[in-house]
XYZ file of C-alpha atoms in Angstrom:
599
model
C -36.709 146.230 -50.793
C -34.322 147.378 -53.398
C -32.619 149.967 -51.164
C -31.808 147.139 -48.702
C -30.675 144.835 -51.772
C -28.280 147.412 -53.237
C -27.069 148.262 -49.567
C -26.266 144.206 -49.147
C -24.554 144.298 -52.595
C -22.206 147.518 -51.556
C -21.558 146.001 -48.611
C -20.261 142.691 -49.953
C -18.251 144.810 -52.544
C -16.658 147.059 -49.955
C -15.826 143.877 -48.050
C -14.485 141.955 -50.586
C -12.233 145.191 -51.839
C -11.024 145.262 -48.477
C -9.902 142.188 -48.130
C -8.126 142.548 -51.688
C -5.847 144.722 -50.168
C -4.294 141.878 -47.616
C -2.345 140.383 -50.553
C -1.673 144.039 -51.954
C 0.450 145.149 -48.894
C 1.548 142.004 -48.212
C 3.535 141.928 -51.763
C 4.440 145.880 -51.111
C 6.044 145.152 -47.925
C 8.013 142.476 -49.023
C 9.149 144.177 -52.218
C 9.973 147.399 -50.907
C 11.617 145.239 -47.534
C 13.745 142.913 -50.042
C 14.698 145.522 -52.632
C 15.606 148.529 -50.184
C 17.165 145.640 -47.716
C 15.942 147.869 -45.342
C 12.798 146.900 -43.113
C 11.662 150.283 -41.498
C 8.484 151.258 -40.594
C 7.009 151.267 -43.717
C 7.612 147.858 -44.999
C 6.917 146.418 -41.451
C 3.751 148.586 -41.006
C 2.678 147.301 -44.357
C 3.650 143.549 -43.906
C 1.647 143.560 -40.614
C -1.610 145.113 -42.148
C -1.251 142.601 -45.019
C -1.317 139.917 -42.445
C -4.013 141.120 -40.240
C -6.326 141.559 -43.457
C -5.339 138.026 -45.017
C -6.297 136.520 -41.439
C -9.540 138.473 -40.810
C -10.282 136.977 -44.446
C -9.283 133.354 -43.847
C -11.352 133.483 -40.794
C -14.671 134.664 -42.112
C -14.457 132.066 -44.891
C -13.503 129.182 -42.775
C -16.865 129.909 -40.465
C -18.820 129.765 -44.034
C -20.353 125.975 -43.896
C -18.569 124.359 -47.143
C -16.432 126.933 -48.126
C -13.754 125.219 -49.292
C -15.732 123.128 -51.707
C -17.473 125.786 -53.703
C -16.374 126.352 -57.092
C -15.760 130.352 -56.378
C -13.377 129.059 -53.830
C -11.261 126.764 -55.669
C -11.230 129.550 -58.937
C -10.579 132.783 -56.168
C -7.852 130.810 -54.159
C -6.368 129.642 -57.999
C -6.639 133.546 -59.250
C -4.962 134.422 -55.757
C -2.028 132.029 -55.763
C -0.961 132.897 -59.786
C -1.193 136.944 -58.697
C 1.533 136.396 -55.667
C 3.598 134.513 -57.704
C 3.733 137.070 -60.427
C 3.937 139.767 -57.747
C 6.925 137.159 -56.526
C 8.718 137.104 -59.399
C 8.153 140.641 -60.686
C 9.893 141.498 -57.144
C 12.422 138.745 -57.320
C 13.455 140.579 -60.661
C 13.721 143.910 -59.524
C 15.624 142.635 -56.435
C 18.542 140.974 -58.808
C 18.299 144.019 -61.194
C 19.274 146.444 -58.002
C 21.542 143.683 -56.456
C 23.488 143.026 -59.834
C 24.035 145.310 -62.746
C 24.343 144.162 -66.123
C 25.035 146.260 -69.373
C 25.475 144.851 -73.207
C 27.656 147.509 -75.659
C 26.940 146.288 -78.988
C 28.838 148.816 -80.651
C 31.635 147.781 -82.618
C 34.026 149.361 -81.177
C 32.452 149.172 -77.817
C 31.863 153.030 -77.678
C 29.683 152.992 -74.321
C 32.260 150.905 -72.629
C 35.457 152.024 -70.258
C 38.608 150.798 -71.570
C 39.881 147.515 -69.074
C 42.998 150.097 -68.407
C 40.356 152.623 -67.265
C 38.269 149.945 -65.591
C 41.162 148.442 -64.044
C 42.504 151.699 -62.693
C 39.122 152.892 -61.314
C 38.208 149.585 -59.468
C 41.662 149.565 -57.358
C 41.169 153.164 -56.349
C 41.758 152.980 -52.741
C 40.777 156.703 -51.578
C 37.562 158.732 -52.884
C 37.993 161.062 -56.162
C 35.993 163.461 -57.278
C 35.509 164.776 -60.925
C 34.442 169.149 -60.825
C 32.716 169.766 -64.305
C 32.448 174.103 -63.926
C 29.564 174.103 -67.050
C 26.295 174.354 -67.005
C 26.125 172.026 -70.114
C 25.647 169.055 -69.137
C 26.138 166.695 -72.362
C 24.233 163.203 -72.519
C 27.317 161.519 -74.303
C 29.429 163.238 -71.532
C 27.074 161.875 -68.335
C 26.928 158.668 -70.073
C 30.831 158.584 -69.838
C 31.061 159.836 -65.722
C 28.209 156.825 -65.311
C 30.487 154.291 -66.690
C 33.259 155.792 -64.150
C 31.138 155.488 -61.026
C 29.423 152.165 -62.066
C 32.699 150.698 -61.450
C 33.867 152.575 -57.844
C 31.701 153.887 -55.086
C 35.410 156.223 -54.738
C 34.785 157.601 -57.772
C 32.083 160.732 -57.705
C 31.113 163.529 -60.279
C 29.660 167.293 -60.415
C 28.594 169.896 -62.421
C 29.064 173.029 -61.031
C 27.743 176.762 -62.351
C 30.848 179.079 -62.165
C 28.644 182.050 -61.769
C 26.787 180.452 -58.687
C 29.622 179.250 -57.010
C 32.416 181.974 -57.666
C 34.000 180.576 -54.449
C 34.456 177.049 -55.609
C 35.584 178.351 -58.764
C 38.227 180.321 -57.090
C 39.384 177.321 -55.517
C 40.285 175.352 -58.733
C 41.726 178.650 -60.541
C 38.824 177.990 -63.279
C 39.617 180.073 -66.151
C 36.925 179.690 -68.419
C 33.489 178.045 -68.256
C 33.768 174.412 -69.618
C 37.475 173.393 -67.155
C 37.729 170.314 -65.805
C 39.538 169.064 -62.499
C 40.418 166.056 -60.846
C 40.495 166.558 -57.013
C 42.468 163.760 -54.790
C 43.196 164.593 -51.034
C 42.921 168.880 -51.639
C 44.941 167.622 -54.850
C 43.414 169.427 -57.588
C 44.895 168.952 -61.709
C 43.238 170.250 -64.702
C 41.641 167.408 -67.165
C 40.825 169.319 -70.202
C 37.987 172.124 -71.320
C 35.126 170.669 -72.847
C 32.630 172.315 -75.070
C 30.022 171.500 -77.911
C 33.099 171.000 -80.309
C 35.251 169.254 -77.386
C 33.387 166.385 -75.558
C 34.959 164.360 -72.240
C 37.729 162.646 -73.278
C 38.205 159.226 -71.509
C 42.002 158.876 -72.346
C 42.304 162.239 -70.460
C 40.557 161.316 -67.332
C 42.045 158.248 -66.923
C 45.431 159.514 -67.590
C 45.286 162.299 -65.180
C 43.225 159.910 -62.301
C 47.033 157.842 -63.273
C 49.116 160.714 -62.417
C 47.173 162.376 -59.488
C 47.168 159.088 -57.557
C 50.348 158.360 -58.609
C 53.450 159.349 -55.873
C 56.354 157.934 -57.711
C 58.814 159.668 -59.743
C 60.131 157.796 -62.403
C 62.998 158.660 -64.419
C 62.980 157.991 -68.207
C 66.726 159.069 -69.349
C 67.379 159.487 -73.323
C 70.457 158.792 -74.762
C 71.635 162.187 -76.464
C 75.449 162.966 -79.036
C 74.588 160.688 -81.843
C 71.648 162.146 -83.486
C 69.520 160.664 -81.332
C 65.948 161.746 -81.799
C 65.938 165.213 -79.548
C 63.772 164.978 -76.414
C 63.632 169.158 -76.434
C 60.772 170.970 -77.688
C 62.058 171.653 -81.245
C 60.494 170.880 -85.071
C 62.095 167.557 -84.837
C 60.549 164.479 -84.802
C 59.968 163.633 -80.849
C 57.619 166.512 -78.727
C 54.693 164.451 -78.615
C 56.060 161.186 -77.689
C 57.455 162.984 -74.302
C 54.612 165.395 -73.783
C 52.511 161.917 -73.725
C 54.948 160.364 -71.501
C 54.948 163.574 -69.197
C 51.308 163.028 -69.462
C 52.029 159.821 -68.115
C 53.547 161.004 -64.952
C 57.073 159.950 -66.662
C 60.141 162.472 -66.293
C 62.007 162.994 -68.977
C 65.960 163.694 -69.071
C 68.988 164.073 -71.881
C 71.679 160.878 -70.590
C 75.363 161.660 -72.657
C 77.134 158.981 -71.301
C 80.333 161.477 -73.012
C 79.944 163.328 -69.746
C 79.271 160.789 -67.284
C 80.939 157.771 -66.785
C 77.470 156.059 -66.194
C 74.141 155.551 -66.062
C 72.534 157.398 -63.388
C 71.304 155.587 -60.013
C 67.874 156.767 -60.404
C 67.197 156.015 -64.164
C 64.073 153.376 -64.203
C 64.909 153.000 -68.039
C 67.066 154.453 -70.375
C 65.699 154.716 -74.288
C 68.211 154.880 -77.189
C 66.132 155.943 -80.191
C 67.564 156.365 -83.478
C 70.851 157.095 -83.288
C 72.631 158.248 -86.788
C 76.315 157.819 -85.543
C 78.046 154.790 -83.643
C 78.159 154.797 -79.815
C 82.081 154.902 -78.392
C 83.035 151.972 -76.587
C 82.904 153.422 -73.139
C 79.127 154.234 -73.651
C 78.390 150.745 -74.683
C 80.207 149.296 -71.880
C 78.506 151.727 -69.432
C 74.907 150.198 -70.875
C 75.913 147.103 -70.920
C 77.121 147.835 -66.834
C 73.486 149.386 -66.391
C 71.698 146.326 -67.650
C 74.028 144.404 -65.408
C 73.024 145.553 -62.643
C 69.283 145.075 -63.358
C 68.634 148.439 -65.490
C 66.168 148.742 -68.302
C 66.738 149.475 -72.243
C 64.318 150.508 -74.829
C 66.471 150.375 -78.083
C 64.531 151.681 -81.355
C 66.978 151.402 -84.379
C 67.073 152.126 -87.667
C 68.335 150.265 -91.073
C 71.842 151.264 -92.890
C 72.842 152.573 -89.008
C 75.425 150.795 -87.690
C 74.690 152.013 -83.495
C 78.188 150.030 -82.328
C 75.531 147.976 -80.025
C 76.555 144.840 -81.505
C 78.173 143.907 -78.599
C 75.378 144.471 -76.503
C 73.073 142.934 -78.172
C 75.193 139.423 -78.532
C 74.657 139.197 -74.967
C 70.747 138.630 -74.949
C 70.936 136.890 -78.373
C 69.746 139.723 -80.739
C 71.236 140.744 -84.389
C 70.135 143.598 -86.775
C 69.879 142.323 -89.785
C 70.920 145.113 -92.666
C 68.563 144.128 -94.867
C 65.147 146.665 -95.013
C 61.566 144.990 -94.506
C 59.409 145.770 -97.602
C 55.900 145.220 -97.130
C 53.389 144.965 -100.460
C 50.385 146.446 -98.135
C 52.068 149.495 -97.286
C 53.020 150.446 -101.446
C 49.279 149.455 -102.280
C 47.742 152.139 -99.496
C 50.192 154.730 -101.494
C 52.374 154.310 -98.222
C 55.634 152.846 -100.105
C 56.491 149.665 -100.177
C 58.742 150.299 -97.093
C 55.973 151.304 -94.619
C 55.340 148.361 -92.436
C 52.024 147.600 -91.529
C 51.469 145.461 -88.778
C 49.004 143.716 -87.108
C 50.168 140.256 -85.678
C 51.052 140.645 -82.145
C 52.182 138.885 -79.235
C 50.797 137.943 -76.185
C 52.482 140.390 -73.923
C 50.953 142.765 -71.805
C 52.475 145.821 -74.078
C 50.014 144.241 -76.887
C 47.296 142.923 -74.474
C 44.282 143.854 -76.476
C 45.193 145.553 -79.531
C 43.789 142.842 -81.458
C 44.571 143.368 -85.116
C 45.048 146.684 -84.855
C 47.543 148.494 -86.960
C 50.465 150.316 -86.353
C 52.818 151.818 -89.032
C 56.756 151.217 -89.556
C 58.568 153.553 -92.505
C 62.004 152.029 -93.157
C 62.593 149.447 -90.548
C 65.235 146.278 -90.180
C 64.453 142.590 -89.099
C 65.653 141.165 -86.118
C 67.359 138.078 -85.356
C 66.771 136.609 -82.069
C 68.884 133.305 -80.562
C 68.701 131.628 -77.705
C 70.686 132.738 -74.649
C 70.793 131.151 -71.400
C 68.731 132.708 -68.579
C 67.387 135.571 -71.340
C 63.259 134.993 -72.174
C 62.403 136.843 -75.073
C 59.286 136.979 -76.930
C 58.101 138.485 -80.649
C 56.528 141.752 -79.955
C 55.805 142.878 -83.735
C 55.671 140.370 -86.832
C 55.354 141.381 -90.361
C 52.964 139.854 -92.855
C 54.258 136.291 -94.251
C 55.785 135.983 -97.288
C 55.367 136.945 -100.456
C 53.662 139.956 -98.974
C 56.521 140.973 -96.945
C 60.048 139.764 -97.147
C 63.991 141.640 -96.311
C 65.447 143.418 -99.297
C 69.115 143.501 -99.696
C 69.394 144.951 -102.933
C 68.562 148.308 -101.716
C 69.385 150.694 -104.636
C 67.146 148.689 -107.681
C 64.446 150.393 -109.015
C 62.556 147.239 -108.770
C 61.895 145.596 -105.299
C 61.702 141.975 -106.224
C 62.401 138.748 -104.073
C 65.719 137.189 -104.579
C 66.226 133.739 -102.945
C 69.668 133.600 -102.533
C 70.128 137.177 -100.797
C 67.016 138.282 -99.465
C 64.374 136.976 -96.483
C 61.079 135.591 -96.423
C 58.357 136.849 -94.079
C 57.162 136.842 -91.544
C 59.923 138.639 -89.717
C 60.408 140.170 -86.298
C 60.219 143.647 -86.322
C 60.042 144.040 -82.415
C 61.130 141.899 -79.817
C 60.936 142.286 -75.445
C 63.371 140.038 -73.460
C 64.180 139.969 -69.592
C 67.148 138.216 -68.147
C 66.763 137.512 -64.518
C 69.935 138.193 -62.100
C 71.186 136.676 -58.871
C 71.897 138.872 -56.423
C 74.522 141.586 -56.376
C 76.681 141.254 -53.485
C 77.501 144.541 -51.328
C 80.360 145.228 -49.202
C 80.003 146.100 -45.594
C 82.239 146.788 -43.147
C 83.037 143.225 -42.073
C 83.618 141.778 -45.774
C 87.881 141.053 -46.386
C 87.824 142.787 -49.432
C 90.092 144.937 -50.311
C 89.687 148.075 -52.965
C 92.509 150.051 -54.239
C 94.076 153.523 -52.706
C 92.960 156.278 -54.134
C 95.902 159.004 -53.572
C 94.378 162.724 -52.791
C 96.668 163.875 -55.913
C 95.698 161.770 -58.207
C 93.309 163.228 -60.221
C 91.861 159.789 -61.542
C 92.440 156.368 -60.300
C 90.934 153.066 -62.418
C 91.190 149.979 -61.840
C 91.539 146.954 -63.525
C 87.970 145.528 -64.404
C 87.339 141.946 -65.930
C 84.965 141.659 -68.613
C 83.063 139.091 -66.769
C 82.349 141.406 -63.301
C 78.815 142.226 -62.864
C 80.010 145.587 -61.448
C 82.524 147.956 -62.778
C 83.862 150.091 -59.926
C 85.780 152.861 -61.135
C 87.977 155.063 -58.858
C 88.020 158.933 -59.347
C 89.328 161.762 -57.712
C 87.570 163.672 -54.394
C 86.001 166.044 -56.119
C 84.352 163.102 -58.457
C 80.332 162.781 -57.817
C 81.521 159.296 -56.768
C 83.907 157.970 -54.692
C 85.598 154.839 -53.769
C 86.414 153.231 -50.480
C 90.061 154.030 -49.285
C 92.139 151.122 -47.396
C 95.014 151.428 -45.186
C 97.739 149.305 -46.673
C 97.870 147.164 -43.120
C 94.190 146.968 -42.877
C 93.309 143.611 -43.747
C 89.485 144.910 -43.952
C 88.392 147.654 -46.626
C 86.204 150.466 -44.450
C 84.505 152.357 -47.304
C 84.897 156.144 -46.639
C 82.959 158.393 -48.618
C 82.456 162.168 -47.897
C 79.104 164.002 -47.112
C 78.346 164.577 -50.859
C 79.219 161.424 -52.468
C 77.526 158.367 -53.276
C 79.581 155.205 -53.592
C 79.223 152.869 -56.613
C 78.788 149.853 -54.125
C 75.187 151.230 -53.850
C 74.017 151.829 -57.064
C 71.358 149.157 -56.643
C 70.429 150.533 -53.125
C 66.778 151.942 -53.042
C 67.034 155.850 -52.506
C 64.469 158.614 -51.694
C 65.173 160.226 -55.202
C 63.272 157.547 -56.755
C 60.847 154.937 -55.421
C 61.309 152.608 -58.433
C 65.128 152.070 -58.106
C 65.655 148.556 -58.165
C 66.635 146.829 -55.037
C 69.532 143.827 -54.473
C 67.356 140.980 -54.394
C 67.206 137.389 -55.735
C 64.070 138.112 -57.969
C 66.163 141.360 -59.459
C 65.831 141.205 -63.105
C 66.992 143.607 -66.199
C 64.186 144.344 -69.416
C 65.253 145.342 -73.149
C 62.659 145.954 -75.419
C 64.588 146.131 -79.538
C 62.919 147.864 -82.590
C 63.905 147.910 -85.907
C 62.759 151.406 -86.334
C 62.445 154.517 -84.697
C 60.276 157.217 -87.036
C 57.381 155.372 -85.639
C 57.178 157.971 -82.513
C 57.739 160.743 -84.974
C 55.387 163.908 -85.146
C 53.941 162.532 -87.753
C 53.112 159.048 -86.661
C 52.977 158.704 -83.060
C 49.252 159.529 -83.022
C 48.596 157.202 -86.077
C 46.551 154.104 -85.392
C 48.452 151.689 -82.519
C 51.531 153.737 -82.872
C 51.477 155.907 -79.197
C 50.478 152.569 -77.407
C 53.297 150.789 -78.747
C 55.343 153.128 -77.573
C 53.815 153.984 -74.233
C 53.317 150.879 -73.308
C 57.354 149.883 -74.000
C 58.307 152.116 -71.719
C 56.021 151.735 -69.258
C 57.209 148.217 -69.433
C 60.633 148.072 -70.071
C 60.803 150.624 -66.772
C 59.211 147.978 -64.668
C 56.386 149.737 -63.589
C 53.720 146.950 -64.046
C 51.162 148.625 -61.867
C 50.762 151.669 -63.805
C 48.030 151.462 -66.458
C 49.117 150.793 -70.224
C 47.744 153.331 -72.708
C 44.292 153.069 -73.957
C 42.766 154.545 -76.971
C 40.650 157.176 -77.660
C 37.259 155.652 -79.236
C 36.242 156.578 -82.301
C 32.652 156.037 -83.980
C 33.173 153.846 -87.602
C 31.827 156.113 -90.420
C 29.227 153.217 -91.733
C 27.723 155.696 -94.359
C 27.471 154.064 -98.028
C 28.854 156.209 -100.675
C 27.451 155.374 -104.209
C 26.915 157.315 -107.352
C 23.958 158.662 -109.118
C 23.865 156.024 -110.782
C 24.250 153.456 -108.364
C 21.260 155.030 -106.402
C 19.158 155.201 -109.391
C 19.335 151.179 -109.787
C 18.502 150.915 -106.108
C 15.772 152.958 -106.217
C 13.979 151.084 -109.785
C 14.748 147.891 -107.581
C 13.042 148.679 -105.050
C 10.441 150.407 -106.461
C 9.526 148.009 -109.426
C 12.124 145.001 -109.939
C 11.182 143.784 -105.983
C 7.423 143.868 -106.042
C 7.086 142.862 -109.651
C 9.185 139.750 -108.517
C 6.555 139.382 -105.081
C 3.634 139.286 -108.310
C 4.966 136.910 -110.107
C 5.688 134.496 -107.086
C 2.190 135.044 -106.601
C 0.786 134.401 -109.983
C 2.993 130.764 -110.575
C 1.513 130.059 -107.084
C -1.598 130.356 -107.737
C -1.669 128.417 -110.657
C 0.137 125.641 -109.135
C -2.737 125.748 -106.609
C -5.419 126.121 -109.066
């Protein structure tokens, strides 16, 4: 009797167990169906068996005379319906956290977070790229960094690789010593950097070298050189690192003395004049103020008690120097010198986007002026503090730096400005066109002609031998034929797009010309470029100014706040008789007037 009771008990509990299981594939099928968005034989097989069990179940019930109105019905189908729709919503989350990613940084300085250059860069990466790590230490901080890379582009892929294992590989990529780091792009390989324990991944580098290795274009930064310029050659001057970073940048460099040349060359995407000691001759300021004519670029960095001879130049887009110097109170109370600028006011211009109130540092710089010019949009790059912490000093000489109303200047003042003038289009001459251009004879060395100040285009006539010629005209021929020999390049063209650089700016209606004015130029110095905001001021100028808006601006290297508190012994001492007996003797006496409140 009991053997057949306990066999009719195990029975009923193996049946009921298997029956449990219809709802348990059921939910498995679906989840793994809905979150793999792939229904293969697994999820189908367990979807079907699900099914089968749940209707072998419903059917045995419904032959039970008043099923549905016992009480174990009513609480089983209630404890069945709230497990699906857990197992529902436990699923449905899982299926939105695979379908769509989401990640909070609450760091500070948003540490665990790609720059939006970075981001930016990686998300419009049209062919795949691939990231060789040749260590076998494989930092957490560095992963964490590669994840944030590949999170935003399935092109974007990652490897460690053991030098020793794969000697072949490493052979390939020229790896010198364990810890290199290439970029490869279409059999492309560059080197990133070498990390070890002392040298983690460095996101600037990555995303400047992804910038350069998917980069084709060659463009052409020329410096104005044979005023005591700021040198661009590798010498204890002031300017190495500001053109190693722009040569990082996928920038070429070049010396321009327009003493030599008659003009800025055809294939110069912007030409930077920074810091010249002496005055420019005439015939280099004309030849500028030709380049910007026809749509050239002009990153002018100046300094106080200089007098550059750009005057004219500038009169044209509205700007004046002002001689007075900007002294700044914030700069002589960090034990900077009252003529160290800091700034951190802005504008809203993509050389600036996102700097926030960063700082960037200015030693002895000049205020700008800026007027109103028709067809010229300008904007305030860089603002100084307001007034009376920052103001224009005339008196330059006093021992005592003080505000005078009649000859000095309130803050805030303009300590960088951008402006862009837009130009109609700059006619050509073909064959067909009745204009006629004047005779150059083969013995004349040198032929000009006669320019008004008003022409767009200054077309200056020079010998054969000259780099450029001019067209020649039969006296009877009322059409000019320009005839140029094998080697030369007419001036009619200089806005023609050439092979030697993609960027050159074509002839159309939408053709414009940039200028970007400081009133300093020690702020790209050896000693300041890396300082604060100082490299992406620069970098980000010239990547402006040279119109090449779909190159990324320069992003900063993070850095982790030191938060630590620094106090005395003394200071630690209170804390510690606070917390130890001022806190909970406070907590006791609470207590005590409490209690006899209460009693």
């Amino acid at each position: 009797m009991l053997k057949s009771k306990f066999a009719n008990t195990l029975v009923k509990l193996l049946v009921k167990l298997f029956f449990l299981l219809g709802p348990f594939l059921l939910t498995a099928g679906l989840t793994i169906g809905i979150a793999s968005e792939k229904w293969g034989i697994i999820p189908l097989s367990l979807l079907i068996t699900g099914i089968v069990i749940c209707g072998l179940w419903l059917i045995l019930k419904l032959r039970e005379t008043q099923w549905l109105e016992k009480r174990s019905t009513q609480s089983g189908t209630n404890a069945i319906i709230a497990t699906l729709s857990v197992l529902a919503i436990l699923a449905m989350i899982n299926f939105l956290g695979i379908r769509y990613h989401l990640r909070l940084d609450l760091t500070d300085n948003q540490l665990f977070t790609l720059a939006p250059q970075s981001r930016e860069l990686v998300t419009n990466l049209s062919q795949p790229v691939k990231l060789w790590l040749f260590t076998t230490q494989k930092n957490p901080q560095d992963q964490e960094l590669l994840k944030n890379y590949t999170r935003e582009s399935s092109n974007f892929q990652y490897e460690y690789v053991d030098p020793q294992l794969k000697p072949g590989l490493a052979k390939k990529f020229n790896v010198k010593q364990d810890g290199d780091v290439y970029l490869e792009v279409n059999n492309q390989q560059k080197l990133v950097q070498n990390i070890n324990q002392n040298q983690p991944l460095s996101e600037v580098r990555i995303t400047n070298t992804l910038q350069q290795i998917t980069t084709s274009t060659n463009v052409k930064i020329y410096f104005l050189q044979g005023h005591g310029e700021i040198p661009i050659s590798d010498t204890q001057e002031k300017i190495p690192e500001a053109i190693q970073a722009l040569n990082e940048r996928n920038f070429t460099t070049l010396p321009l003395n327009l003493t030599s040349q008659p003009q800025v060359p055809v294939d110069a995407a912007a030409v930077v004049v920074a810091g010249p000691q002496r005055g420019l001759l005439v015939g280099e300021v004309t030849a500028l103020q030709d380049y910007l004519k026809r749509g050239g670029n002009l990153l002018l960095m100046l300094d106080p008690n200089k007098d550059s001879q750009l005057d004219p130049l500038l009169k044209d887009w509205g700007i004046t120097l002002d001689q007075r110097l900007i002294i700044d109170n914030s700069g002589e109370s960090l034990g900077l010198g009252p003529a160290a600028i800091l700034v951190t006011e802005y504008g809203e211009h993509p050389i600036t986007k996102d700097f926030g109130n960063g700082i960037s540092v200015y030693p002895l710089s000049r205020p700008i002026v800026v007027t109103s010019v028709p067809n010229v949009e300008s904007m305030t790059l860089l603002k100084t503090k307001p007034f009376p912490n920052s103001w224009a000093e005339s008196d330059q000489n006093s021992e005592k730096l003080e505000f005078n109303e009649d000859k000095d200047l309130k803050g805030p003042l303009t300590l960088g400005v951008v402006l862009r003038k837009k130009l109609s289009a700059i006619p050509t001459v073909s064959p067909s066109s009745p204009i006629s251009t004047p005779t150059v004879s083969p013995s004349s060395p040198i032929s000009t002609p006669t320019v008004s100040p008003s022409s767009p285009i200054s077309t200056p006539t020079v010998s054969p031998s000259s780099p450029i010629s001019t067209p020649t005209n039969s006296p009877s021929s009322p059409i000019s034929t320009p005839t140029n020999s094998p080697s030369s390049t007419s001036v009619i063209d200089t806005n023609k797009n050439t092979n030697t650089n993609t960027n050159t700016n074509t002839n159309t209606n939408n053709k414009e010309s940039r200028l970007v004015v400081f009133g300093n130029s020690s702020f790209i110095g050896n000693g300041l470029f890396r300082q604060q905001l100082n490299a992406d001021v620069f970098l980000n100028s010239v990547t402006w100014v040279s119109q090449q808006d779909q190159q990324t601006l320069s992003i900063r290297p993070k850095e982790q706040k030191n938060r630590r508190i620094i106090i005395s012994t003394n200071e630690a001492n209170i804390l510690t008789i606070v917390a130890i007996l001022v806190l909970p003797l406070l907590g006791l006496i609470v207590g005590v007037i409490i209690w006899w409140i209460r009693r």
